[in-house]
């Protein structure tokens, strides 16, 4: 069974290894001093990513979802820092070394930009910021030396259900067409846990354009007219027909009695997971690699 981390590992966090971020308000309070601190935090994040790949390789974890917080404040309008800032820091050279390690260990990777990436928004600024964020992720994948295809997907949600679905679709595709090939060739869409874009509606609108990421918990919270097995099979076929291994999300809800809240550990392996070992499953539970080890090795 090929299982993957969706976040930094609990083992590394317990040893003080973690990604570092910085808020815009913090940067503005620091004045010019924030540049040096920001550079230190970005370099830390690169070192953390390198350690995570080593940890995955030594722990039998075959996939990792790279954090969307690798490069804090890059693209923040008030600060004016773009990709050239990362280039001047020498980030591409460090990414190439990490990418070589990813490939030598046979680990697959993906990214999942934040909920604020909404290509179908009616707000032009939101769309502009979303495009920049996606281009930053594409730049990350490119500099890791990963192919421009769905073997290393950039996964997002449609992100809006508040107006006519046909118009949402048209606005989404209009923004999509402004993206570079680096992003277009990697972009996949995920079924939502609420709102219009459940597994069925997402498939009906987008299956021709994109591979679709199946999330079992989102399906349970926001079901479609058919069974989970039915829609899972529809989603998996899109990937196989294009020659790629599906990268899907496996989670379990119910923490503190909330259906959408992820539990610490899996209490069981659903048939949809155990019977589909040809899928890469990103494990979205709070104990992360500890939960994966419990499944793989009975720990």
CSV table of N, CA and C in Angstrom, one decimal, residues 35-190:
chain,number,residue,atom,x,y,z
A,35,UNK,N,13.7,41.2,6.1
A,35,UNK,CA,14.3,40.5,5.0
A,35,UNK,C,15.3,39.5,5.4
A,36,UNK,N,16.2,39.8,6.4
A,36,UNK,CA,17.1,38.8,6.8
A,36,UNK,C,16.4,37.6,7.6
A,37,UNK,N,15.4,38.0,8.4
A,37,UNK,CA,14.7,37.0,9.1
A,37,UNK,C,13.9,36.1,8.1
A,38,UNK,N,13.3,36.7,7.1
A,38,UNK,CA,12.6,35.9,6.1
A,38,UNK,C,13.5,35.0,5.4
A,39,UNK,N,14.7,35.5,5.0
A,39,UNK,CA,15.6,34.6,4.3
A,39,UNK,C,16.0,33.4,5.2
A,40,UNK,N,16.2,33.6,6.5
A,40,UNK,CA,16.5,32.6,7.4
A,40,UNK,C,15.4,31.5,7.4
A,41,UNK,N,14.2,32.0,7.4
A,41,UNK,CA,13.0,31.1,7.5
A,41,UNK,C,12.9,30.3,6.3
A,42,UNK,N,13.1,30.9,5.1
A,42,UNK,CA,13.0,30.2,3.9
A,42,UNK,C,14.1,29.1,3.8
A,43,UNK,N,15.3,29.5,4.2
A,43,UNK,CA,16.4,28.5,4.2
A,43,UNK,C,16.1,27.4,5.2
A,44,UNK,N,15.5,27.7,6.3
A,44,UNK,CA,15.0,26.7,7.3
A,44,UNK,C,14.1,25.7,6.6
A,45,UNK,N,13.1,26.3,5.9
A,45,UNK,CA,12.1,25.4,5.3
A,45,UNK,C,12.7,24.5,4.2
A,46,UNK,N,13.7,25.0,3.5
A,46,UNK,CA,14.3,24.1,2.5
A,46,UNK,C,15.1,23.0,3.2
A,47,UNK,N,15.7,23.3,4.4
A,47,UNK,CA,16.4,22.2,5.1
A,47,UNK,C,15.4,21.2,5.7
A,48,UNK,N,14.2,21.7,6.1
A,48,UNK,CA,13.2,20.8,6.7
A,48,UNK,C,12.6,19.9,5.6
A,49,UNK,N,12.4,20.5,4.4
A,49,UNK,CA,12.0,19.6,3.3
A,49,UNK,C,13.0,18.5,3.0
A,50,UNK,N,14.3,18.9,3.0
A,50,UNK,CA,15.3,17.9,2.8
A,50,UNK,C,15.3,16.8,3.8
A,51,UNK,N,15.1,17.2,5.1
A,51,UNK,CA,15.0,16.2,6.2
A,51,UNK,C,13.7,15.3,6.0
A,52,UNK,N,12.6,15.9,5.6
A,52,UNK,CA,11.4,15.1,5.4
A,52,UNK,C,11.6,14.0,4.4
A,53,UNK,N,12.3,14.4,3.3
A,53,UNK,CA,12.5,13.4,2.2
A,53,UNK,C,13.3,12.2,2.8
A,54,UNK,N,14.4,12.6,3.6
A,54,UNK,CA,15.2,11.5,4.2
A,54,UNK,C,14.3,10.7,5.1
A,55,UNK,N,13.5,11.3,5.9
A,55,UNK,CA,12.6,10.6,6.9
A,55,UNK,C,11.6,9.7,6.1
A,56,UNK,N,11.0,10.2,5.1
A,56,UNK,CA,10.1,9.3,4.3
A,56,UNK,C,10.8,8.1,3.7
A,57,UNK,N,12.0,8.3,3.2
A,57,UNK,CA,12.8,7.2,2.6
A,57,UNK,C,13.1,6.2,3.7
A,58,UNK,N,13.5,6.6,4.9
A,58,UNK,CA,13.9,5.6,5.9
A,58,UNK,C,12.7,5.0,6.6
A,59,UNK,N,11.5,5.6,6.4
A,59,UNK,CA,10.3,5.1,7.1
A,59,UNK,C,9.4,4.3,6.3
A,60,UNK,N,9.7,4.1,5.0
A,60,UNK,CA,8.8,3.4,4.1
A,60,UNK,C,7.6,4.2,3.6
A,61,UNK,N,7.7,5.5,3.7
A,61,UNK,CA,6.6,6.4,3.3
A,61,UNK,C,6.9,6.9,1.9
A,62,UNK,N,6.1,6.5,0.9
A,62,UNK,CA,6.4,6.6,-0.5
A,62,UNK,C,6.0,7.9,-1.1
A,63,UNK,N,5.3,8.8,-0.4
A,63,UNK,CA,4.8,10.0,-1.0
A,63,UNK,C,4.8,11.2,0.0
A,64,UNK,N,5.0,12.4,-0.5
A,64,UNK,CA,4.9,13.5,0.4
A,64,UNK,C,4.2,14.7,-0.3
A,65,UNK,N,3.3,15.3,0.4
A,65,UNK,CA,2.7,16.6,-0.1
A,65,UNK,C,3.5,17.7,0.5
A,66,UNK,N,4.2,18.4,-0.4
A,66,UNK,CA,5.0,19.5,0.0
A,66,UNK,C,4.2,20.7,0.6
A,67,UNK,N,4.6,21.3,1.7
A,67,UNK,CA,3.9,22.3,2.3
A,67,UNK,C,3.7,23.5,1.4
A,68,UNK,N,2.5,24.1,1.5
A,68,UNK,CA,2.2,25.4,0.7
A,68,UNK,C,2.8,26.6,1.4
A,69,UNK,N,3.5,26.4,2.5
A,69,UNK,CA,4.1,27.5,3.3
A,69,UNK,C,5.6,27.5,3.1
A,70,UNK,N,6.1,26.9,2.1
A,70,UNK,CA,7.6,26.9,1.9
A,70,UNK,C,8.2,28.3,1.8
A,71,UNK,N,7.5,29.2,1.1
A,71,UNK,CA,8.0,30.5,0.8
A,71,UNK,C,7.1,31.6,1.3
A,72,UNK,N,7.1,31.8,2.6
A,72,UNK,CA,6.1,32.8,3.2
A,72,UNK,C,6.4,34.2,2.7
A,73,UNK,N,5.3,34.9,2.4
A,73,UNK,CA,5.3,36.3,2.0
A,73,UNK,C,5.7,36.6,0.6
A,74,UNK,N,6.1,35.5,-0.1
A,74,UNK,CA,6.4,35.7,-1.6
A,74,UNK,C,5.1,35.9,-2.3
A,75,UNK,N,5.0,37.1,-3.0
A,75,UNK,CA,3.8,37.5,-3.7
A,75,UNK,C,2.9,38.4,-2.8
A,76,UNK,N,3.3,38.6,-1.6
A,76,UNK,CA,2.5,39.6,-0.8
A,76,UNK,C,2.5,41.0,-1.4
A,77,UNK,N,1.4,41.5,-1.8
A,77,UNK,CA,1.4,42.8,-2.6
A,77,UNK,C,2.1,43.9,-1.8
A,78,UNK,N,1.9,44.1,-0.5
A,78,UNK,CA,2.4,45.2,0.2
A,78,UNK,C,4.0,45.1,0.3
A,79,UNK,N,4.5,43.9,0.1
A,79,UNK,CA,6.0,43.8,0.3
A,79,UNK,C,6.7,43.7,-1.0
A,80,UNK,N,6.0,43.3,-2.0
A,80,UNK,CA,6.6,43.3,-3.4
A,80,UNK,C,7.7,42.3,-3.6
A,81,UNK,N,7.7,41.2,-2.9
A,81,UNK,CA,8.7,40.1,-3.1
A,81,UNK,C,8.1,39.1,-4.1
A,82,UNK,N,8.9,38.9,-5.1
A,82,UNK,CA,8.5,37.9,-6.1
A,82,UNK,C,9.4,36.7,-6.2
A,83,UNK,N,9.3,36.0,-7.3
A,83,UNK,CA,10.2,34.8,-7.5
A,83,UNK,C,11.6,35.2,-7.6
A,84,UNK,N,11.9,36.4,-8.1
A,84,UNK,CA,13.3,36.9,-8.3
A,84,UNK,C,14.0,37.0,-6.9
A,85,UNK,N,13.2,37.2,-5.9
A,85,UNK,CA,13.8,37.2,-4.5
A,85,UNK,C,14.4,35.8,-4.2
A,86,UNK,N,13.6,34.8,-4.5
A,86,UNK,CA,14.1,33.4,-4.3
A,86,UNK,C,15.3,33.1,-5.1
A,87,UNK,N,15.3,33.5,-6.4
A,87,UNK,CA,16.4,33.3,-7.3
A,87,UNK,C,17.7,33.9,-6.7
A,88,UNK,N,17.5,35.2,-6.2
A,88,UNK,CA,18.7,35.9,-5.7
A,88,UNK,C,19.2,35.2,-4.4
A,89,UNK,N,18.4,34.4,-3.7
A,89,UNK,CA,18.8,33.7,-2.5
A,89,UNK,C,19.5,32.4,-2.9
A,90,UNK,N,19.4,32.0,-4.1
A,90,UNK,CA,20.0,30.7,-4.5
A,90,UNK,C,19.1,29.5,-4.3
A,91,UNK,N,17.8,29.8,-4.2
A,91,UNK,CA,16.8,28.7,-3.9
A,91,UNK,C,16.8,27.6,-5.0
A,92,UNK,N,16.9,28.0,-6.3
A,92,UNK,CA,16.8,27.0,-7.3
A,92,UNK,C,17.9,25.9,-7.2
A,93,UNK,N,19.1,26.3,-6.8
A,93,UNK,CA,20.2,25.3,-6.6
A,93,UNK,C,19.8,24.3,-5.5
A,94,UNK,N,19.3,24.8,-4.4
A,94,UNK,CA,18.9,24.0,-3.3
A,94,UNK,C,17.8,23.1,-3.6
A,95,UNK,N,16.8,23.6,-4.4
A,95,UNK,CA,15.7,22.7,-4.8
A,95,UNK,C,16.1,21.6,-5.8
A,96,UNK,N,17.1,21.9,-6.6
A,96,UNK,CA,17.5,20.9,-7.5
A,96,UNK,C,18.2,19.7,-6.8
A,97,UNK,N,18.9,20.0,-5.7
A,97,UNK,CA,19.5,18.9,-4.9
A,97,UNK,C,18.4,18.1,-4.2
A,98,UNK,N,17.4,18.8,-3.7
A,98,UNK,CA,16.3,18.1,-3.0
A,98,UNK,C,15.6,17.2,-4.0
A,99,UNK,N,15.4,17.8,-5.2
A,99,UNK,CA,14.7,17.1,-6.3
A,99,UNK,C,15.4,15.8,-6.7
A,100,UNK,N,16.7,15.9,-6.8
A,100,UNK,CA,17.5,14.7,-7.1
A,100,UNK,C,17.3,13.6,-6.0
A,101,UNK,N,17.2,14.1,-4.8
A,101,UNK,CA,17.0,13.1,-3.7
A,101,UNK,C,15.7,12.5,-3.8
A,102,UNK,N,14.6,13.3,-4.1
A,102,UNK,CA,13.3,12.8,-4.2
A,102,UNK,C,13.3,11.7,-5.3
A,103,UNK,N,13.9,11.9,-6.4
A,103,UNK,CA,13.9,11.0,-7.5
A,103,UNK,C,14.7,9.7,-7.2
A,104,UNK,N,15.8,9.9,-6.5
A,104,UNK,CA,16.7,8.8,-6.2
A,104,UNK,C,16.0,7.8,-5.2
A,105,UNK,N,15.2,8.3,-4.4
A,105,UNK,CA,14.5,7.5,-3.4
A,105,UNK,C,13.1,7.0,-4.0
A,106,UNK,N,12.8,7.4,-5.2
A,106,UNK,CA,11.5,6.9,-5.8
A,106,UNK,C,10.3,7.4,-5.0
A,107,UNK,N,10.4,8.6,-4.4
A,107,UNK,CA,9.3,9.2,-3.7
A,107,UNK,C,8.5,10.1,-4.7
A,108,UNK,N,7.2,10.0,-4.6
A,108,UNK,CA,6.4,11.0,-5.4
A,108,UNK,C,6.0,12.1,-4.5
A,109,UNK,N,5.7,13.3,-5.1
A,109,UNK,CA,5.3,14.4,-4.4
A,109,UNK,C,4.1,15.1,-5.1
A,110,UNK,N,3.5,16.0,-4.3
A,110,UNK,CA,2.4,16.8,-4.8
A,110,UNK,C,2.4,18.1,-4.0
A,111,UNK,N,1.6,19.0,-4.4
A,111,UNK,CA,1.3,20.2,-3.6
A,111,UNK,C,-0.2,20.5,-3.5
A,112,UNK,N,-0.6,21.3,-2.5
A,112,UNK,CA,-2.0,21.6,-2.3
A,112,UNK,C,-2.1,23.1,-1.9
A,113,UNK,N,-2.1,24.0,-2.8
A,113,UNK,CA,-2.2,25.4,-2.5
A,113,UNK,C,-3.3,25.7,-1.5
A,114,UNK,N,-3.3,26.8,-0.9
A,114,UNK,CA,-4.2,27.1,0.2
A,114,UNK,C,-5.7,27.4,-0.3
A,115,UNK,N,-6.6,27.5,0.6
A,115,UNK,CA,-8.0,27.7,0.3
A,115,UNK,C,-8.2,29.0,-0.3
A,116,UNK,N,-7.3,29.9,-0.3
A,116,UNK,CA,-7.4,31.3,-0.8
A,116,UNK,C,-7.2,31.3,-2.3
A,117,UNK,N,-6.8,30.2,-2.9
A,117,UNK,CA,-6.6,30.1,-4.3
A,117,UNK,C,-8.0,29.8,-4.9
A,118,UNK,N,-8.6,30.8,-5.5
A,118,UNK,CA,-10.0,30.6,-6.0
A,118,UNK,C,-10.0,31.2,-7.5
A,119,UNK,N,-9.7,30.4,-8.4
A,119,UNK,CA,-9.7,30.9,-9.8
A,119,UNK,C,-11.0,31.4,-10.3
A,120,UNK,N,-12.1,30.9,-9.8
A,120,UNK,CA,-13.4,31.2,-10.3
A,120,UNK,C,-14.0,32.4,-9.5
A,121,UNK,N,-13.2,33.1,-8.7
A,121,UNK,CA,-13.7,34.2,-7.9
A,121,UNK,C,-14.2,35.4,-8.9
A,122,UNK,N,-15.2,36.1,-8.4
A,122,UNK,CA,-15.6,37.3,-9.2
A,122,UNK,C,-14.7,38.5,-8.9
A,123,UNK,N,-13.9,38.4,-7.9
A,123,UNK,CA,-13.0,39.5,-7.5
A,123,UNK,C,-11.7,39.4,-8.3
A,124,UNK,N,-11.4,40.3,-9.2
A,124,UNK,CA,-10.2,40.2,-10.1
A,124,UNK,C,-8.9,40.1,-9.3
A,125,UNK,N,-8.8,40.8,-8.1
A,125,UNK,CA,-7.6,40.7,-7.3
A,125,UNK,C,-7.4,39.3,-6.8
A,126,UNK,N,-8.5,38.7,-6.3
A,126,UNK,CA,-8.4,37.3,-5.9
A,126,UNK,C,-7.9,36.4,-7.0
A,127,UNK,N,-8.4,36.5,-8.2
A,127,UNK,CA,-8.0,35.7,-9.3
A,127,UNK,C,-6.5,36.0,-9.6
A,128,UNK,N,-6.1,37.2,-9.6
A,128,UNK,CA,-4.7,37.6,-9.8
A,128,UNK,C,-3.8,37.0,-8.8
A,129,UNK,N,-4.2,37.1,-7.5
A,129,UNK,CA,-3.3,36.5,-6.5
A,129,UNK,C,-3.3,34.9,-6.6
A,130,UNK,N,-4.5,34.4,-7.0
A,130,UNK,CA,-4.5,32.9,-7.1
A,130,UNK,C,-3.6,32.4,-8.2
A,131,UNK,N,-3.6,33.2,-9.3
A,131,UNK,CA,-2.7,32.8,-10.4
A,131,UNK,C,-1.2,32.9,-10.0
A,132,UNK,N,-0.9,34.0,-9.2
A,132,UNK,CA,0.5,34.1,-8.8
A,132,UNK,C,0.9,32.9,-7.9
A,133,UNK,N,0.0,32.6,-6.9
A,133,UNK,CA,0.2,31.4,-6.0
A,133,UNK,C,0.4,30.1,-6.8
A,134,UNK,N,-0.4,29.9,-7.8
A,134,UNK,CA,-0.2,28.7,-8.6
A,134,UNK,C,1.1,28.7,-9.4
A,135,UNK,N,1.4,29.8,-9.9
A,135,UNK,CA,2.7,29.9,-10.6
A,135,UNK,C,3.9,29.7,-9.7
A,136,UNK,N,3.8,30.1,-8.5
A,136,UNK,CA,4.9,29.9,-7.5
A,136,UNK,C,5.0,28.4,-7.2
A,137,UNK,N,3.9,27.7,-7.1
A,137,UNK,CA,3.9,26.2,-7.0
A,137,UNK,C,4.5,25.5,-8.2
A,138,UNK,N,4.1,26.0,-9.4
A,138,UNK,CA,4.7,25.5,-10.6
A,138,UNK,C,6.2,25.7,-10.7
A,139,UNK,N,6.6,26.8,-10.3
A,139,UNK,CA,8.0,27.1,-10.2
A,139,UNK,C,8.8,26.2,-9.3
A,140,UNK,N,8.1,25.9,-8.1
A,140,UNK,CA,8.7,25.0,-7.1
A,140,UNK,C,8.9,23.6,-7.8
A,141,UNK,N,7.8,23.1,-8.4
A,141,UNK,CA,7.9,21.8,-9.1
A,141,UNK,C,9.0,21.8,-10.1
A,142,UNK,N,9.0,22.8,-10.9
A,142,UNK,CA,10.0,22.9,-12.0
A,142,UNK,C,11.4,22.8,-11.5
A,143,UNK,N,11.7,23.6,-10.4
A,143,UNK,CA,13.0,23.7,-9.9
A,143,UNK,C,13.4,22.4,-9.1
A,144,UNK,N,12.5,21.6,-8.7
A,144,UNK,CA,12.8,20.3,-8.2
A,144,UNK,C,13.1,19.3,-9.3
A,145,UNK,N,12.9,19.7,-10.5
A,145,UNK,CA,13.2,18.9,-11.6
A,145,UNK,C,12.2,17.9,-11.9
A,146,UNK,N,10.9,18.2,-11.5
A,146,UNK,CA,9.8,17.2,-11.7
A,146,UNK,C,9.2,17.4,-13.1
A,147,UNK,N,8.7,16.4,-13.7
A,147,UNK,CA,8.1,16.6,-15.1
A,147,UNK,C,6.8,17.4,-15.0
A,148,UNK,N,6.5,18.1,-16.1
A,148,UNK,CA,5.3,18.9,-16.1
A,148,UNK,C,4.1,18.0,-16.5
A,149,UNK,N,3.7,17.2,-15.6
A,149,UNK,CA,2.6,16.3,-15.8
A,149,UNK,C,1.9,15.9,-14.5
A,150,UNK,N,0.9,15.0,-14.5
A,150,UNK,CA,0.1,14.7,-13.3
A,150,UNK,C,0.8,13.7,-12.4
A,151,UNK,N,2.1,13.3,-12.7
A,151,UNK,CA,2.8,12.5,-11.7
A,151,UNK,C,3.1,13.3,-10.4
A,152,UNK,N,3.1,14.6,-10.5
A,152,UNK,CA,3.4,15.5,-9.4
A,152,UNK,C,2.3,16.6,-9.4
A,153,UNK,N,1.1,16.3,-9.1
A,153,UNK,CA,0.0,17.2,-9.3
A,153,UNK,C,0.0,18.4,-8.3
A,154,UNK,N,-0.6,19.5,-8.8
A,154,UNK,CA,-1.0,20.6,-8.0
A,154,UNK,C,-2.5,20.6,-7.7
A,155,UNK,N,-2.9,20.3,-6.5
A,155,UNK,CA,-4.3,20.0,-6.2
A,155,UNK,C,-5.0,21.2,-5.6
A,156,UNK,N,-6.1,21.6,-6.2
A,156,UNK,CA,-6.9,22.7,-5.6
A,156,UNK,C,-8.4,22.3,-5.7
A,157,UNK,N,-9.2,23.2,-5.0
A,157,UNK,CA,-10.6,23.1,-5.1
A,157,UNK,C,-11.2,24.2,-6.0
A,158,UNK,N,-12.4,24.0,-6.5
A,158,UNK,CA,-13.0,25.0,-7.3
A,158,UNK,C,-13.2,26.3,-6.4
A,159,UNK,N,-13.5,26.0,-5.1
A,159,UNK,CA,-13.4,27.1,-4.1
A,159,UNK,C,-14.6,28.0,-4.0
A,160,UNK,N,-15.6,27.9,-4.8
A,160,UNK,CA,-16.8,28.8,-4.7
A,160,UNK,C,-18.0,28.1,-5.2
A,161,UNK,N,-19.1,28.2,-4.5
A,161,UNK,CA,-20.4,27.6,-4.8
A,161,UNK,C,-21.5,28.6,-4.8
A,162,UNK,N,-21.2,29.9,-4.7
A,162,UNK,CA,-22.2,30.9,-4.3
A,162,UNK,C,-22.9,31.5,-5.5
A,163,UNK,N,-22.6,31.1,-6.7
A,163,UNK,CA,-23.3,31.6,-7.9
A,163,UNK,C,-23.5,30.5,-8.9
A,164,UNK,N,-24.0,30.8,-10.0
A,164,UNK,CA,-24.4,29.8,-11.0
A,164,UNK,C,-23.2,29.0,-11.5
A,165,UNK,N,-23.4,27.6,-11.4
A,165,UNK,CA,-22.3,26.7,-11.7
A,165,UNK,C,-21.7,26.9,-13.1
A,166,UNK,N,-22.6,27.2,-14.1
A,166,UNK,CA,-22.1,27.4,-15.4
A,166,UNK,C,-21.2,28.6,-15.5
A,167,UNK,N,-21.5,29.6,-14.8
A,167,UNK,CA,-20.7,30.8,-14.7
A,167,UNK,C,-19.4,30.6,-14.0
A,168,UNK,N,-19.5,29.8,-12.9
A,168,UNK,CA,-18.3,29.4,-12.1
A,168,UNK,C,-17.4,28.7,-13.1
A,169,UNK,N,-17.9,27.7,-13.8
A,169,UNK,CA,-17.1,26.9,-14.7
A,169,UNK,C,-16.4,27.8,-15.7
A,170,UNK,N,-17.1,28.7,-16.3
A,170,UNK,CA,-16.6,29.6,-17.4
A,170,UNK,C,-15.5,30.5,-16.8
A,171,UNK,N,-15.8,31.1,-15.6
A,171,UNK,CA,-14.8,31.9,-14.9
A,171,UNK,C,-13.5,31.2,-14.6
A,172,UNK,N,-13.7,29.9,-14.1
A,172,UNK,CA,-12.6,29.1,-13.7
A,172,UNK,C,-11.7,28.8,-15.0
A,173,UNK,N,-12.3,28.4,-16.1
A,173,UNK,CA,-11.6,28.1,-17.3
A,173,UNK,C,-10.9,29.3,-17.9
A,174,UNK,N,-11.5,30.5,-17.7
A,174,UNK,CA,-10.9,31.7,-18.2
A,174,UNK,C,-9.6,32.0,-17.5
A,175,UNK,N,-9.7,31.8,-16.2
A,175,UNK,CA,-8.4,32.0,-15.4
A,175,UNK,C,-7.4,30.9,-15.7
A,176,UNK,N,-7.9,29.7,-15.8
A,176,UNK,CA,-7.0,28.6,-16.1
A,176,UNK,C,-6.2,28.8,-17.4
A,177,UNK,N,-6.8,29.4,-18.4
A,177,UNK,CA,-6.2,29.7,-19.6
A,177,UNK,C,-5.1,30.7,-19.5
A,178,UNK,N,-5.0,31.4,-18.4
A,178,UNK,CA,-4.0,32.4,-18.2
A,178,UNK,C,-2.7,31.8,-17.5
A,179,UNK,N,-2.9,30.6,-17.1
A,179,UNK,CA,-1.8,29.9,-16.4
A,179,UNK,C,-0.7,29.4,-17.3
A,180,UNK,N,0.5,29.3,-16.9
A,180,UNK,CA,1.6,28.8,-17.7
A,180,UNK,C,1.3,27.3,-17.9
A,181,UNK,N,2.0,26.7,-18.8
A,181,UNK,CA,1.9,25.2,-19.0
A,181,UNK,C,2.4,24.5,-17.8
A,182,UNK,N,3.4,25.0,-17.1
A,182,UNK,CA,3.9,24.4,-15.9
A,182,UNK,C,2.8,24.1,-14.9
A,183,UNK,N,1.8,25.0,-14.8
A,183,UNK,CA,0.7,24.8,-13.9
A,183,UNK,C,-0.4,24.0,-14.6
A,184,UNK,N,-0.7,24.4,-15.8
A,184,UNK,CA,-1.8,23.7,-16.5
A,184,UNK,C,-1.6,22.2,-16.6
A,185,UNK,N,-0.4,21.8,-16.8
A,185,UNK,CA,-0.1,20.3,-17.0
A,185,UNK,C,-0.1,19.6,-15.7
A,186,UNK,N,-0.2,20.3,-14.6
A,186,UNK,CA,-0.2,19.6,-13.3
A,186,UNK,C,-1.5,19.8,-12.5
A,187,UNK,N,-2.3,20.7,-12.9
A,187,UNK,CA,-3.5,21.1,-12.1
A,187,UNK,C,-4.6,20.0,-12.0
A,188,UNK,N,-5.0,19.6,-10.8
A,188,UNK,CA,-6.1,18.7,-10.6
A,188,UNK,C,-7.1,19.3,-9.7
A,189,UNK,N,-8.3,18.8,-9.7
A,189,UNK,CA,-9.4,19.3,-8.8
A,189,UNK,C,-9.9,18.3,-7.9
A,190,UNK,N,-10.3,18.7,-6.7
A,190,UNK,CA,-10.7,17.8,-5.6
A,190,UNK,C,-12.2,18.0,-5.3
